[in-house]
mmCIF file of C-alpha atoms and ligand atoms in Angstrom:
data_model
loop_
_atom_site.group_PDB
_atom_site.id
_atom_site.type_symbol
_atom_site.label_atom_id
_atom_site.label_comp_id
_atom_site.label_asym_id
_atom_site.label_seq_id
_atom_site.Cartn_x
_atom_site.Cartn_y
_atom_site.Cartn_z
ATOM 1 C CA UNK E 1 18.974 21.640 -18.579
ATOM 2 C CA UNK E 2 17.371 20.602 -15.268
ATOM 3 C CA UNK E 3 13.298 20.234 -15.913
ATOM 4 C CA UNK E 4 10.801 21.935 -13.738
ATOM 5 C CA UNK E 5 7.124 21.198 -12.950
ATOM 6 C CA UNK E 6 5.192 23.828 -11.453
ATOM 7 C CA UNK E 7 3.562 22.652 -8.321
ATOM 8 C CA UNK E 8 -0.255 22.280 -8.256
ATOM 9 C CA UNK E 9 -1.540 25.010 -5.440
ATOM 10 C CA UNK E 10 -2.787 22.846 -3.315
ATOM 11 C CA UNK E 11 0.353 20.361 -3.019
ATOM 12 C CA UNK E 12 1.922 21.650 0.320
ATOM 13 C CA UNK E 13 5.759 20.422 -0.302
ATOM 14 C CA UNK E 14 6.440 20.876 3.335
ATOM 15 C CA UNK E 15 4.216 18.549 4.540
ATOM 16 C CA UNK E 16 5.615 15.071 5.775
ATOM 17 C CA UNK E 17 3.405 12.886 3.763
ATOM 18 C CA UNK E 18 5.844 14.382 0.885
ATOM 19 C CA UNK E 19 8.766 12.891 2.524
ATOM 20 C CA UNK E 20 9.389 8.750 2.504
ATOM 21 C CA UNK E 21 8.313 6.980 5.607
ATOM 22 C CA UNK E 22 10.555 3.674 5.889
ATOM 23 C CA UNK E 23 12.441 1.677 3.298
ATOM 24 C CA UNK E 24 9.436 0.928 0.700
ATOM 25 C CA UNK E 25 8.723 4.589 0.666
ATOM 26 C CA UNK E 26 12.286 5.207 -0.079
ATOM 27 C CA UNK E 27 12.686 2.896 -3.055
ATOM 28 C CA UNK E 28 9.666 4.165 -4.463
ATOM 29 C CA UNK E 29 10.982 7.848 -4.649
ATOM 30 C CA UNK E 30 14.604 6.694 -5.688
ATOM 31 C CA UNK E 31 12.604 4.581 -8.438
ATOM 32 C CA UNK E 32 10.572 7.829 -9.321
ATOM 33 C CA UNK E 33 14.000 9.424 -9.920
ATOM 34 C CA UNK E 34 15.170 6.994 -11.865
ATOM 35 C CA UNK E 35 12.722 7.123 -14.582
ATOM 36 C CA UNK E 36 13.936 10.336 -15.874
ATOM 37 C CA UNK E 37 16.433 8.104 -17.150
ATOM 38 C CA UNK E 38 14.571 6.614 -19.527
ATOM 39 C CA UNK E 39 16.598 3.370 -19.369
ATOM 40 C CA UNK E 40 14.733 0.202 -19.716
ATOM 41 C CA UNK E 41 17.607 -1.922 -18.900
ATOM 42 C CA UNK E 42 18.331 0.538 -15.812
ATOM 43 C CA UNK E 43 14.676 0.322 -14.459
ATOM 44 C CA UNK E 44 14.249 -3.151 -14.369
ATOM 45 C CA UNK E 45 16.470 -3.902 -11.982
ATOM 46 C CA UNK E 46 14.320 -2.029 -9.513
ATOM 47 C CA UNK E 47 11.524 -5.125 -10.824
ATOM 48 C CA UNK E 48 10.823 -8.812 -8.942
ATOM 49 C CA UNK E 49 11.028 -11.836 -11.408
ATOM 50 C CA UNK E 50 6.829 -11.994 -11.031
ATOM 51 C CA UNK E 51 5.875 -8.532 -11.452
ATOM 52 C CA UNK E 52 3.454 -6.168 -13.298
ATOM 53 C CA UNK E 53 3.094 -2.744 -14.996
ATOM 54 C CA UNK E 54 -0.023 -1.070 -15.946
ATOM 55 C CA UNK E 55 -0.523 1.980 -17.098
ATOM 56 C CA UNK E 56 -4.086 1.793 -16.648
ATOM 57 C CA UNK E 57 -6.080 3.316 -19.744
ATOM 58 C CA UNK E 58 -3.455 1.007 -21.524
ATOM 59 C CA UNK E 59 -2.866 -2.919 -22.093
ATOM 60 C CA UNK E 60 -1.452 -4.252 -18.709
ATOM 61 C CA UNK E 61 2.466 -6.232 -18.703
ATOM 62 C CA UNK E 62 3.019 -9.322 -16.706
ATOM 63 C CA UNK E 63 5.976 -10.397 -15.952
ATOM 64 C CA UNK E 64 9.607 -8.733 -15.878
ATOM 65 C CA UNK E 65 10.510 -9.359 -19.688
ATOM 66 C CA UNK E 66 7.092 -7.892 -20.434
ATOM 67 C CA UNK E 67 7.519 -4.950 -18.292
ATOM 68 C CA UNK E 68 11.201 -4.286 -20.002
ATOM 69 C CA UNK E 69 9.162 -4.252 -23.022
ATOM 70 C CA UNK E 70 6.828 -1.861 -22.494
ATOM 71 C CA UNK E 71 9.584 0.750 -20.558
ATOM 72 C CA UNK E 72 11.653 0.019 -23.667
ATOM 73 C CA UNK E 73 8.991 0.653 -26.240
ATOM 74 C CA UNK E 74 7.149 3.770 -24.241
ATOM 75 C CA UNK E 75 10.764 5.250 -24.376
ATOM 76 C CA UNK E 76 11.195 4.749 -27.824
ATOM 77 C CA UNK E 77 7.894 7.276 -28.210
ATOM 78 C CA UNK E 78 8.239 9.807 -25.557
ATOM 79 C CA UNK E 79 10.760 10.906 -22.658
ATOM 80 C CA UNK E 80 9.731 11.165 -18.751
ATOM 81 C CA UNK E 81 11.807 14.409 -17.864
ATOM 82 C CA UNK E 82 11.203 14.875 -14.498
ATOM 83 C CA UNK E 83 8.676 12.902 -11.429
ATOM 84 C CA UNK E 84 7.533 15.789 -8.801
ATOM 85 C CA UNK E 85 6.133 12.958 -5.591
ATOM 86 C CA UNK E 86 3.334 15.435 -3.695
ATOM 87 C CA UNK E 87 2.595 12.890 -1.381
ATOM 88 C CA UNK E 88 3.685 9.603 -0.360
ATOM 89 C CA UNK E 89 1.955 6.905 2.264
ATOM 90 C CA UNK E 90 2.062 2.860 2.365
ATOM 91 C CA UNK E 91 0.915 -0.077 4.263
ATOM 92 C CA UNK E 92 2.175 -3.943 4.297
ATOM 93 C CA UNK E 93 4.042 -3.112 1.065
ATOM 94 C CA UNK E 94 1.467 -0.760 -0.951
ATOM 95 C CA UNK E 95 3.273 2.562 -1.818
ATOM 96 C CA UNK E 96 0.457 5.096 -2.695
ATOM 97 C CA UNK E 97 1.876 8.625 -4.755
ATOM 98 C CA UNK E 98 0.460 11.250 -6.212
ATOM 99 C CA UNK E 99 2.336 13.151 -8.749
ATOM 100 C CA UNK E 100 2.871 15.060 -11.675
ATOM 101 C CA UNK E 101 5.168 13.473 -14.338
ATOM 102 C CA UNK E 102 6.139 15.727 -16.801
ATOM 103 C CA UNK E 103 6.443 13.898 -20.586
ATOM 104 C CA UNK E 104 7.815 14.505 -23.753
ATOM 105 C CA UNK E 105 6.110 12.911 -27.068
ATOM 106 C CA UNK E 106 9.444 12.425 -28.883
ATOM 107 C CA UNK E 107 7.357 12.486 -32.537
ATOM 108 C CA UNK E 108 6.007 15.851 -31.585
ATOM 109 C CA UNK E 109 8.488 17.565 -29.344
ATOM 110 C CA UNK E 110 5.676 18.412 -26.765
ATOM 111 C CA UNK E 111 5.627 18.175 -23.552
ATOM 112 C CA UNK E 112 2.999 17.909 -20.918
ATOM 113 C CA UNK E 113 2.865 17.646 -16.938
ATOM 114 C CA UNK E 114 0.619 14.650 -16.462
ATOM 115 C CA UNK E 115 -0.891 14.068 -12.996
ATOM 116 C CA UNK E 116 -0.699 10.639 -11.738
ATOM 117 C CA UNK E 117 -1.916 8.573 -9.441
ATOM 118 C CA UNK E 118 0.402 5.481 -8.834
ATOM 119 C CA UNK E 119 0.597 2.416 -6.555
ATOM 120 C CA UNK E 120 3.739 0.505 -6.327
ATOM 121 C CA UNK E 121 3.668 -3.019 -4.413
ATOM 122 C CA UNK E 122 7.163 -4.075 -2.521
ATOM 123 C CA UNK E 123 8.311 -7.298 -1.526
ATOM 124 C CA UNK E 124 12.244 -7.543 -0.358
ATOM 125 C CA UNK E 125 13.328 -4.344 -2.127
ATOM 126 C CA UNK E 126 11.507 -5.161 -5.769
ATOM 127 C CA UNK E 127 8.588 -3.786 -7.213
ATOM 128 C CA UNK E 128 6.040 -6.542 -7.525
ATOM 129 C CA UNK E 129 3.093 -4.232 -9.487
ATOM 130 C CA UNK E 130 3.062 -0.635 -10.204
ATOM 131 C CA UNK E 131 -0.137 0.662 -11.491
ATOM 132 C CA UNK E 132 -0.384 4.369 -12.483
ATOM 133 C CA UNK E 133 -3.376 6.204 -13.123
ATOM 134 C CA UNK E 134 -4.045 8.980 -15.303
ATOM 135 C CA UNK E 135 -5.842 10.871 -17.820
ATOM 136 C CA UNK E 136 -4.699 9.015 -21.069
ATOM 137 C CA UNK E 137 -6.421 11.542 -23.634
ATOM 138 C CA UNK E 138 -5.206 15.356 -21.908
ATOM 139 C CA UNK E 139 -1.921 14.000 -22.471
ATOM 140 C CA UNK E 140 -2.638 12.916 -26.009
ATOM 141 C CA UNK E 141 -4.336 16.181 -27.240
ATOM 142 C CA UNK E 142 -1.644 17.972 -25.425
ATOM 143 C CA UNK E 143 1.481 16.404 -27.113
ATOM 144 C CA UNK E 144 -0.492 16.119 -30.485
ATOM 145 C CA UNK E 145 0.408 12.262 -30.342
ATOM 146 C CA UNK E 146 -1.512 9.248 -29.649
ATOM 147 C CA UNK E 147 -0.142 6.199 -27.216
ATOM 148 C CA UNK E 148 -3.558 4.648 -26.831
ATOM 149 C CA UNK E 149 -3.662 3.853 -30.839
HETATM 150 N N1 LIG F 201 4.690 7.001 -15.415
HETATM 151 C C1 LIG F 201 4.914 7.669 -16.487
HETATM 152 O O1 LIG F 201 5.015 8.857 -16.397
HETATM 153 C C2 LIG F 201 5.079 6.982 -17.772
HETATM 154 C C3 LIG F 201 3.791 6.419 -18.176
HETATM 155 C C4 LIG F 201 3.425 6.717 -19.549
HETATM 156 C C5 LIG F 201 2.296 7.624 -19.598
HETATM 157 C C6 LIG F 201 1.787 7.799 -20.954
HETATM 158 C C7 LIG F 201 0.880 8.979 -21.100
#
């Protein structure tokens, strides 16, 4: 069953800043695609050696075995069905998005459509640091589940 999100009202889909300027921008919305996956072993090969992952109200990963361990243990708790990318913009290798991811606690069954805030850095095709940021607790009293402990 393909998963939708309903657009925010103010997110204007035709707008260009939507769309991927240049080949960081790209990655970064092939990358957002892929996570719907939910395949650790899949994601990390969009990772550099010497990256990071932080999900920010949670405990930051360094490093790419580290990072496969938190992708692997987040999906072991809850599904990412579906990445809607309002806007897109970058700089020297900073990809900015704003989005709405929608999740799945797996315990509960519930899902929610989480808007985040995320910043990817690129270096020669790999993600170097990806730092999302969101509202840790609507998600948790949505989905009747708690990541934070
Ligand atoms: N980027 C994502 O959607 C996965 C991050 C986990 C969020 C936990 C609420």
């Amino acid at each position: 069953m393909t998963q939708s999100i309903q657009r925010p009202q103010w997110a204007d889909a035709s707008s260009e800043a939507a769309r991927a300027h240049g080949a960081d921008e790209a990655l970064v919305l092939e990358f957002m695609d892929a996570l719907s996956s939910n395949d650790a072993d899949r994601l990390i090969a969009y990772f550099a050696d010497d990256t990071m992952y932080h999900n920010m109200p949670l405990p930051a990963a360094y490093g790419r075995d580290a990072v496969h361990a938190t992708l692997a243990g987040l999906f072991t708790v809850m599904s990412i069905d579906k990445v809607d990318t309002f806007y897109i913009a970058s700089r020297d290798g900073v990809v900015f998005t704003e989005r709405v991811d929608l999740l799945t606690a797996l315990p509960t069954g519930k899902s929610f459509e989480l808007p985040v805030t995320g910043i990817l850095h690129i270096r020669d095709g790999k993600i170097t640091g990806w730092r999302d940021y969101f509202d840790l607790r609507s998600f948790e009293e949505a989905v009747d589940f708690a990541l934070g402990g």
